[in-house]
Tab-separated table of C-alpha atoms in Angstrom:
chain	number	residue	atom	x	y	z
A	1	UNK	CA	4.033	-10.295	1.928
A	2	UNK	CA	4.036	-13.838	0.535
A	3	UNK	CA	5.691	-14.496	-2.854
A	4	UNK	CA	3.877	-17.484	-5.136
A	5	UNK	CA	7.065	-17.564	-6.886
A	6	UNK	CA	7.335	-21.418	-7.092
A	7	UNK	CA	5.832	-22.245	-10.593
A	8	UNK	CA	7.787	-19.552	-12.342
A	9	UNK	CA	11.038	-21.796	-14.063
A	10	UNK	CA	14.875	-20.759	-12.174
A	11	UNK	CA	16.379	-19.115	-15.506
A	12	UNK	CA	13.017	-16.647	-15.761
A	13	UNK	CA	13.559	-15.823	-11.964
A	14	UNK	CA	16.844	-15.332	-12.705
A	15	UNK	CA	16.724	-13.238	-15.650
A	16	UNK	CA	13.624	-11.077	-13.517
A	17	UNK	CA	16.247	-10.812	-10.548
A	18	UNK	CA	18.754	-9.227	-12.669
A	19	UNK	CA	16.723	-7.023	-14.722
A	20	UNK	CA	14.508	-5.170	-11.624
A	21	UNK	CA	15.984	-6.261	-8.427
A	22	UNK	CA	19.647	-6.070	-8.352
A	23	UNK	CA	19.318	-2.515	-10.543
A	24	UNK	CA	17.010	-0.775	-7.934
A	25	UNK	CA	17.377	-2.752	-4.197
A	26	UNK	CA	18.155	-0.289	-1.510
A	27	UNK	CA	15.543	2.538	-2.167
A	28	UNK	CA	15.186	5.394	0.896
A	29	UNK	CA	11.731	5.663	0.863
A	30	UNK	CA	10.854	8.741	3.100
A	31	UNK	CA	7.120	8.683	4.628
A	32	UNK	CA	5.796	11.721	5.824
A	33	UNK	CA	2.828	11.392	8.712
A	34	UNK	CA	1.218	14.006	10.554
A	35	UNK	CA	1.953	13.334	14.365
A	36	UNK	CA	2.758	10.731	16.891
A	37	UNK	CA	-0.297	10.743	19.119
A	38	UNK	CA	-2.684	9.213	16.885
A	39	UNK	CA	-2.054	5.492	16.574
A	40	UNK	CA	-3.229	5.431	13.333
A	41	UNK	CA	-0.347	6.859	12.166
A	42	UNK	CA	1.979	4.493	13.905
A	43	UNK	CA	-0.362	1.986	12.063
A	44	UNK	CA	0.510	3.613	8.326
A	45	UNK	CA	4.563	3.590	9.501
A	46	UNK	CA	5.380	0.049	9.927
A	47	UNK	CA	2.867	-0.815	6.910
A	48	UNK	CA	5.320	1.263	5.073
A	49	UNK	CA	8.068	-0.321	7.197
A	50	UNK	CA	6.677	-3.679	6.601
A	51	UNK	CA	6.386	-2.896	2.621
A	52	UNK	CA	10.158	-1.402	2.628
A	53	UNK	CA	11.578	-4.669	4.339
A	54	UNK	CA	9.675	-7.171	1.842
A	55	UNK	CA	10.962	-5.118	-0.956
A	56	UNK	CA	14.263	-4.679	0.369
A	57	UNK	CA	14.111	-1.143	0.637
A	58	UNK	CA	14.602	1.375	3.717
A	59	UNK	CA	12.720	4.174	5.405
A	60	UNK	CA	13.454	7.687	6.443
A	61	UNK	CA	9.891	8.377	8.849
A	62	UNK	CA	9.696	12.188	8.848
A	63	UNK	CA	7.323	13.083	11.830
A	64	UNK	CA	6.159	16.442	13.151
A	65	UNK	CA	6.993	16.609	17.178
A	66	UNK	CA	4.415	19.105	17.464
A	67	UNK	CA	1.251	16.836	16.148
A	68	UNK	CA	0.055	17.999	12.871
A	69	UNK	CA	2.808	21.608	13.079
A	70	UNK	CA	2.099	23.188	9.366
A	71	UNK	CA	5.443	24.948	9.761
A	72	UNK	CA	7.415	21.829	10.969
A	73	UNK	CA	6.236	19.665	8.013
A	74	UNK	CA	7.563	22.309	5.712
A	75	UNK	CA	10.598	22.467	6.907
A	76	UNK	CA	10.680	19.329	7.162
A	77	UNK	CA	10.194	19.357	3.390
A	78	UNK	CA	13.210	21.299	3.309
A	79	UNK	CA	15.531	19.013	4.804
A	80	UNK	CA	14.207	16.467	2.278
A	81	UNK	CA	14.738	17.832	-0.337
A	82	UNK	CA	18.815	18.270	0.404
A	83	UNK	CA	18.722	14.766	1.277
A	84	UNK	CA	16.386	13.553	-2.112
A	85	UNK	CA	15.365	10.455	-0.813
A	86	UNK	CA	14.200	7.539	-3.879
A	87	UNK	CA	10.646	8.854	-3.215
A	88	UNK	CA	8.830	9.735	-0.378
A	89	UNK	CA	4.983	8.504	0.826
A	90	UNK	CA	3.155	11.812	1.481
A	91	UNK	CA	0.728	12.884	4.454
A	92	UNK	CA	0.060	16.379	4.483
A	93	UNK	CA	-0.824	17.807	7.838
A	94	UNK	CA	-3.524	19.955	6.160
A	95	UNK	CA	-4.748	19.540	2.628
A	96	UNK	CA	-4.435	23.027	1.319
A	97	UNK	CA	-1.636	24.541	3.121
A	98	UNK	CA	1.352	21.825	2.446
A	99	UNK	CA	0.711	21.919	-1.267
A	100	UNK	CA	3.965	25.001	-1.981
A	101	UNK	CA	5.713	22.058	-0.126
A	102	UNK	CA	4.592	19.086	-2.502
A	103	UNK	CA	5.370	21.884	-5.692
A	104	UNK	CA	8.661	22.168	-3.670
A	105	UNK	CA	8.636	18.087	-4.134
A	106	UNK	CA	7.684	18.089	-7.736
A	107	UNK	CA	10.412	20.722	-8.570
A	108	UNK	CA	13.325	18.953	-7.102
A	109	UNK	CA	11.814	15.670	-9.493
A	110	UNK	CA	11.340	13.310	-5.878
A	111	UNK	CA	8.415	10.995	-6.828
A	112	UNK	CA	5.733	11.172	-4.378
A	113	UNK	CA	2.787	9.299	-3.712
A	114	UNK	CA	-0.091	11.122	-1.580
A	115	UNK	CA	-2.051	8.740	0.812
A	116	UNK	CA	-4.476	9.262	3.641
A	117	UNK	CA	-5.109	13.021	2.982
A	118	UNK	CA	-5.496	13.776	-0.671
A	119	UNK	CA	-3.729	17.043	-1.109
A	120	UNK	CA	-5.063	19.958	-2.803
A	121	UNK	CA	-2.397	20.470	-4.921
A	122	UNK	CA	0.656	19.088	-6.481
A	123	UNK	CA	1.462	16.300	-8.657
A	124	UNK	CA	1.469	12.689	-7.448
A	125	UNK	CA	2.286	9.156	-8.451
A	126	UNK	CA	-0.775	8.040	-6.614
A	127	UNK	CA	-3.543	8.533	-4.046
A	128	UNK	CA	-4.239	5.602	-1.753
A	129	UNK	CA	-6.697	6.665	0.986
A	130	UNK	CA	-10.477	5.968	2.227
A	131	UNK	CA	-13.874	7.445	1.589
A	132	UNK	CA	-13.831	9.552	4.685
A	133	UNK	CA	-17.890	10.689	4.248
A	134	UNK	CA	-18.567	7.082	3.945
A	135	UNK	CA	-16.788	5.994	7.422
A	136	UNK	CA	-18.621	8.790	9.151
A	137	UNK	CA	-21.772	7.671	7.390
A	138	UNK	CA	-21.383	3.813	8.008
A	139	UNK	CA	-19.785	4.085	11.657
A	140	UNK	CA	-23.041	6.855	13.216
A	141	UNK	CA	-25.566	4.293	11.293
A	142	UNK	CA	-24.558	1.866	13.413
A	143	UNK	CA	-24.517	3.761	16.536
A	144	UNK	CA	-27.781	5.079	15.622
A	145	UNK	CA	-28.640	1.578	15.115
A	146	UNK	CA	-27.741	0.102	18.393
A	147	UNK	CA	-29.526	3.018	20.137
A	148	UNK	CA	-32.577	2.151	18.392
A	149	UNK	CA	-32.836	5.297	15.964
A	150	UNK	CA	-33.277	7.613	18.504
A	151	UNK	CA	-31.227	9.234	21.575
A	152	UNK	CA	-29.329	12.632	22.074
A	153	UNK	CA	-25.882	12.649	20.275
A	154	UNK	CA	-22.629	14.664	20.896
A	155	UNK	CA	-20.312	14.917	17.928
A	156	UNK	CA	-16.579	15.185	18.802
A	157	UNK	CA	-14.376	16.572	15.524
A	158	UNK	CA	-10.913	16.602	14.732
A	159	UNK	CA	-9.366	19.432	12.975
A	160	UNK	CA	-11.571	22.025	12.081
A	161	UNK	CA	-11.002	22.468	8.459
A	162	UNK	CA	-9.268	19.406	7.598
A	163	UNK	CA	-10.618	17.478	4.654
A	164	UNK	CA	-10.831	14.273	6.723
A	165	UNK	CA	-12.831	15.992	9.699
A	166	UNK	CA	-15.073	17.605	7.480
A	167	UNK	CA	-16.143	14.536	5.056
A	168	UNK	CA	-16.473	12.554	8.270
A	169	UNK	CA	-18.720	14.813	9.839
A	170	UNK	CA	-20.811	15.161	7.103
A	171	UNK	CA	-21.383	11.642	6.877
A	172	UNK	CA	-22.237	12.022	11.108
A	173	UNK	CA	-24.779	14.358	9.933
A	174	UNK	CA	-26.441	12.719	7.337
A	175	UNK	CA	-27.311	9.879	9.499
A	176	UNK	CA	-28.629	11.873	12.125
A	177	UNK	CA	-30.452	13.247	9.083
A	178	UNK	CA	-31.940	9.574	8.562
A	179	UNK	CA	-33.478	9.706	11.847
A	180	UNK	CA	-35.841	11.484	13.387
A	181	UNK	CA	-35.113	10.230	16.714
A	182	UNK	CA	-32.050	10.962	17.149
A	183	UNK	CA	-30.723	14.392	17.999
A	184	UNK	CA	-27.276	16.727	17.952
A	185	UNK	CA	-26.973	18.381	21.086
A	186	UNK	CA	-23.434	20.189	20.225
A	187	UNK	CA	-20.336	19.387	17.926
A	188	UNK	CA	-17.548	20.396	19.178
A	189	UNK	CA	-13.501	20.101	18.069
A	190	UNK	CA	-11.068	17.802	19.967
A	191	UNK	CA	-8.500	18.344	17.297
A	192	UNK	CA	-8.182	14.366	17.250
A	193	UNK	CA	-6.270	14.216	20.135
A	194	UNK	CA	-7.299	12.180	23.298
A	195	UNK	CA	-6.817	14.956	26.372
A	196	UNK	CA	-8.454	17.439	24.384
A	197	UNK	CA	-11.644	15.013	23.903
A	198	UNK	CA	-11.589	14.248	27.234
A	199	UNK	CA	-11.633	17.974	28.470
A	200	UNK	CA	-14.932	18.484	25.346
A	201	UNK	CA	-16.976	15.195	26.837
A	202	UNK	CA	-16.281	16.679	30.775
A	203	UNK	CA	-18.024	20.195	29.690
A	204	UNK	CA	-20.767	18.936	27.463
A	205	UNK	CA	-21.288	16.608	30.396
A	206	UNK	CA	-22.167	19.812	32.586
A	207	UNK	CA	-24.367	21.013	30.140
A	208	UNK	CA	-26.516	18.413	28.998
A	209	UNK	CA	-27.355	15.912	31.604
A	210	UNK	CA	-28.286	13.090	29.027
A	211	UNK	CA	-26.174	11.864	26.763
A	212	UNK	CA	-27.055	8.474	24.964
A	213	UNK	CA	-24.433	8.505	22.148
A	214	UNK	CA	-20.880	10.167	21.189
A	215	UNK	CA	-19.470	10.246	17.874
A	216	UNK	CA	-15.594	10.726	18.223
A	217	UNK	CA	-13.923	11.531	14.433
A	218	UNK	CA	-11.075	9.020	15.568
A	219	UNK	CA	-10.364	6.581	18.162
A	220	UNK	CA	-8.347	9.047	20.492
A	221	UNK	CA	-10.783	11.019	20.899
A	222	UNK	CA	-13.014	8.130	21.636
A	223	UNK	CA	-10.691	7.263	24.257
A	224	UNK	CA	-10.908	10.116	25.889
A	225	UNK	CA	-14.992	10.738	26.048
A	226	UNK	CA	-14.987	7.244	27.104
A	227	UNK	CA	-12.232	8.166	30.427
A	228	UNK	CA	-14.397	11.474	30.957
A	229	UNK	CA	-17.530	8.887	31.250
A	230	UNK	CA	-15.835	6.639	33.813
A	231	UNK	CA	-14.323	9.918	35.314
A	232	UNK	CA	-18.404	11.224	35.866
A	233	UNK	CA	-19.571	7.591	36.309
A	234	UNK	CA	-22.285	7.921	33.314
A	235	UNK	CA	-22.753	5.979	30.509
A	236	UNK	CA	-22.914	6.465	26.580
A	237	UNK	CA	-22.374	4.549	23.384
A	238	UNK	CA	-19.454	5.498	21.902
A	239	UNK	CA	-17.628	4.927	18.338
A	240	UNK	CA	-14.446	6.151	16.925
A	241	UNK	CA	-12.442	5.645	13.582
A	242	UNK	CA	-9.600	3.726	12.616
A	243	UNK	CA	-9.606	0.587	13.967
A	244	UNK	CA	-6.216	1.322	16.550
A	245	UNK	CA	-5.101	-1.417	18.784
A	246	UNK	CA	-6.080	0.477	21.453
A	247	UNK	CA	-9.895	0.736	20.205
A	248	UNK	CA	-9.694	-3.151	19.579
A	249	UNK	CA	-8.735	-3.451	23.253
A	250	UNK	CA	-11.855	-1.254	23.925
A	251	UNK	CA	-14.139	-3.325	21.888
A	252	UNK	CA	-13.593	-6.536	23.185
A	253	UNK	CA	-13.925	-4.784	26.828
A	254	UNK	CA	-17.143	-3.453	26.126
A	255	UNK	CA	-15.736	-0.048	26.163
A	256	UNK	CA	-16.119	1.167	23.005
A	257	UNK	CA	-19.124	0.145	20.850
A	258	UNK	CA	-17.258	0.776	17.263
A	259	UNK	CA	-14.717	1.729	15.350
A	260	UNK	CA	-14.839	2.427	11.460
A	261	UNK	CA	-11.650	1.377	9.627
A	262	UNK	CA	-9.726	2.287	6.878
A	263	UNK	CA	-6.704	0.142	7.079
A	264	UNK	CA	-3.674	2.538	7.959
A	265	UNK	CA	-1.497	-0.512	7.891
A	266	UNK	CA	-2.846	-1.209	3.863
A	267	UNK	CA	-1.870	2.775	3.106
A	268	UNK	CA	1.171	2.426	4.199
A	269	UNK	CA	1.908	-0.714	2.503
A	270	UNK	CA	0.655	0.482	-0.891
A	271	UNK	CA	1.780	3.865	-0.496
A	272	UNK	CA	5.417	2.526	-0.463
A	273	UNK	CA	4.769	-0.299	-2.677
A	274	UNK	CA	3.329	2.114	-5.420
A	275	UNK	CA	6.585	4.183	-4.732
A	276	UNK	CA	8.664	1.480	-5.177
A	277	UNK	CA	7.471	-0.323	-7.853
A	278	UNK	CA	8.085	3.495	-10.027
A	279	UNK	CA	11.341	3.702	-9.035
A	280	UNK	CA	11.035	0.168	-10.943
A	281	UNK	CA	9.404	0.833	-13.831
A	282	UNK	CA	6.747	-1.054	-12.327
A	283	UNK	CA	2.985	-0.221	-13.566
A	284	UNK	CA	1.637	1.363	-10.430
A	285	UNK	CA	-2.368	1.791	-9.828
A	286	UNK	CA	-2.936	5.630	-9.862
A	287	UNK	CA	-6.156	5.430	-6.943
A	288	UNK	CA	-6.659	3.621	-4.635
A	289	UNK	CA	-10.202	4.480	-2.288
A	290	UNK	CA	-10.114	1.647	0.277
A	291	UNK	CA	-13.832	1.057	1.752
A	292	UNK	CA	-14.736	1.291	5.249
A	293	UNK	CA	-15.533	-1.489	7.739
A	294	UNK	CA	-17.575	-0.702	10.691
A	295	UNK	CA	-15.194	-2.491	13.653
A	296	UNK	CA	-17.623	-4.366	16.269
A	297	UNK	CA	-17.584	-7.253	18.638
A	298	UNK	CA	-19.371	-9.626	16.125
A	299	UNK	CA	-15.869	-9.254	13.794
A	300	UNK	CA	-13.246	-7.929	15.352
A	301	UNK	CA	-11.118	-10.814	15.304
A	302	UNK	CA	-9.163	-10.591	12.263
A	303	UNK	CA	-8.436	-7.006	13.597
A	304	UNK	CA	-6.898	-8.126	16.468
A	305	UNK	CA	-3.536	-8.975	15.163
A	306	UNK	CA	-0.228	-6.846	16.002
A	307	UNK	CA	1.042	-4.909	13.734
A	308	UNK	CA	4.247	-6.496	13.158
A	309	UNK	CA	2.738	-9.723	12.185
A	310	UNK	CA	0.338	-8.384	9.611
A	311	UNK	CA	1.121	-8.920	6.104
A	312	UNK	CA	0.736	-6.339	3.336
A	313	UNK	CA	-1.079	-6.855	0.275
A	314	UNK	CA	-0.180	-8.166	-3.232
A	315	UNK	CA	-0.034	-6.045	-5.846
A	316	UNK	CA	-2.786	-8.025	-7.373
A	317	UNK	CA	-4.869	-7.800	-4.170
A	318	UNK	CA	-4.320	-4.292	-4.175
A	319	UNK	CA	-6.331	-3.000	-7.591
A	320	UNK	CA	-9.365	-5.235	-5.685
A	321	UNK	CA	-9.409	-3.244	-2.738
A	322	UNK	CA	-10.986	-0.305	-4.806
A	323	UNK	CA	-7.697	0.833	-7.340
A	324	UNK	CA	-8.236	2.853	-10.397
């Protein structure tokens, strides 16, 4: 992040320094994500890594080794509560079922901001996340779009049950809804993981011998109907969500049609800037509901930046990015 520090007069940085800085510098932020096969996780850890550093504050990344493990991300929970971190930056592997671990949170008085996944339950410093319903809205319009409002569509989910799968199917199915043309031939899971997709796409392939357009609930799973395509030499349009490096790559290739965003790398920065700036007595913005951008090759440029060398957002361009 950039500091526009250089009209403020020596003696008020000084006196700012002294009063916030030098009383709270050194934080151990922990940040809680749900897995390390989806790259949009890895994309929401060094945001927060990126946010830590500027701030001069540390991270402790707690990560389940068996992607998106209920009973590893409570006990996980366990161990950090011994250790009471300064705060910890909160993904719950499912909505509903980690919320006796945020309670466990709350009770040992760890402030904790939710982001990606709004949990069920708990209490929370903040929410930063997306509008799930309208990246599965915005991303199939376009797919629809490019196919001409009409074609036979496959629906690839993620997690059965999980509050981002289902908003972002439902916003699949509305604009199928919007077009008569078009039509669902199955919906299956994939769990959002890329093998799994690949195995779905290779046995809806068997059963339905035209497909014109697949509608992955992230960009693994995109990844993998796309390598089940090549693998059965047909063709499809396909889109995916997040905006990974990896769909990027698959953009500009002509691989991958689209990808809707929701700026993992922006949650994690905010999620551990919100954190931080509490532990500051810093005013904090309580929501934040990033909105979605529908990744394509017309604008994928300013996507295609590693993560390292992104920068995270002011505080200031924060509450404009949708904050409450």
């Amino acid at each position: 992040m950039k500091h526009k520090l250089g009209y403020l007069a020596l003696p008020l940085l000084m006196a700012a320094a002294f009063t916030t800085q030098a009383r709270a510098d050194g934080e151990t932020i922990a940040v809680f994500t749900k897995n390390q096969t989806n790259p949009f996780f890895q994309t929401v850890r060094v945001g927060a890594d990126n946010m830590a550093k500027v701030l001069n504050a540390k991270t402790l990344q707690y990560i389940p080794t068996k992607p998106d493990s209920i009973p590893e991300q409570l006990s996980q929970i366990e161990d950090v509560v011994v250790k009471k971190p300064s705060a910890i930056v909160f993904t719950p592997v499912d909505y509903k079922a980690m919320v006796p671990g945020v309670e466990k949170i709350n009770e040992a008085k760890i402030p904790v901001v939710n982001i990606t996944d709004r949990s069920a339950g708990g209490k929370f410093l903040s929410f930063i996340g997306a509008d799930d319903y309208s990246l599965g809205l915005e991303t199939a319009r376009f797919l629809l779009k490019t196919l001409g409002d009409k074609g036979n569509i496959v629906i690839i989910e993620g997690v059965k049950g999980s509050l981002t799968n289902v908003d972002r199917v439902r916003g699949f199915n509305d604009a199928l809804k919007e077009n008569a043309g078009a039509k669902l031939l199955a919906s299956q899971p994939g769990n959002y993981q890329r093998l799994q997709a690949l195995q779905v796409m290779e046995n809806l392939m068997q059963s339905n011998a035209q497909i014109d357009g697949v509608l992955a609930a992230n960009d693994a799973m995109a990844v993998g109907a796309i390598e089940a395509l090549d693998g059965a030499n047909r063709k499809a349009q396909v889109i995916g969500i997040n905006g990974t490096k990896e769909a990027i790559d698959a953009i500009k290739s002509g691989k991958l049609l689209a990808s809707g965003d929701y700026n993992g790398f922006a949650q994690g920065c905010l999620g551990t800037m919100m954190a931080i700036r509490s532990l500051r007595g810093q005013p904090v913005i309580s929501e934040i509901v990033l909105k979605p951008t529908v990744i394509t090759k017309d604008n994928y440029q300013p996507f295609d930046v590693p993560l390292e060398q992104r920068i995270c957002p002011t505080f200031e361009e924060a509450g404009k990015l949708g904050g409450k």
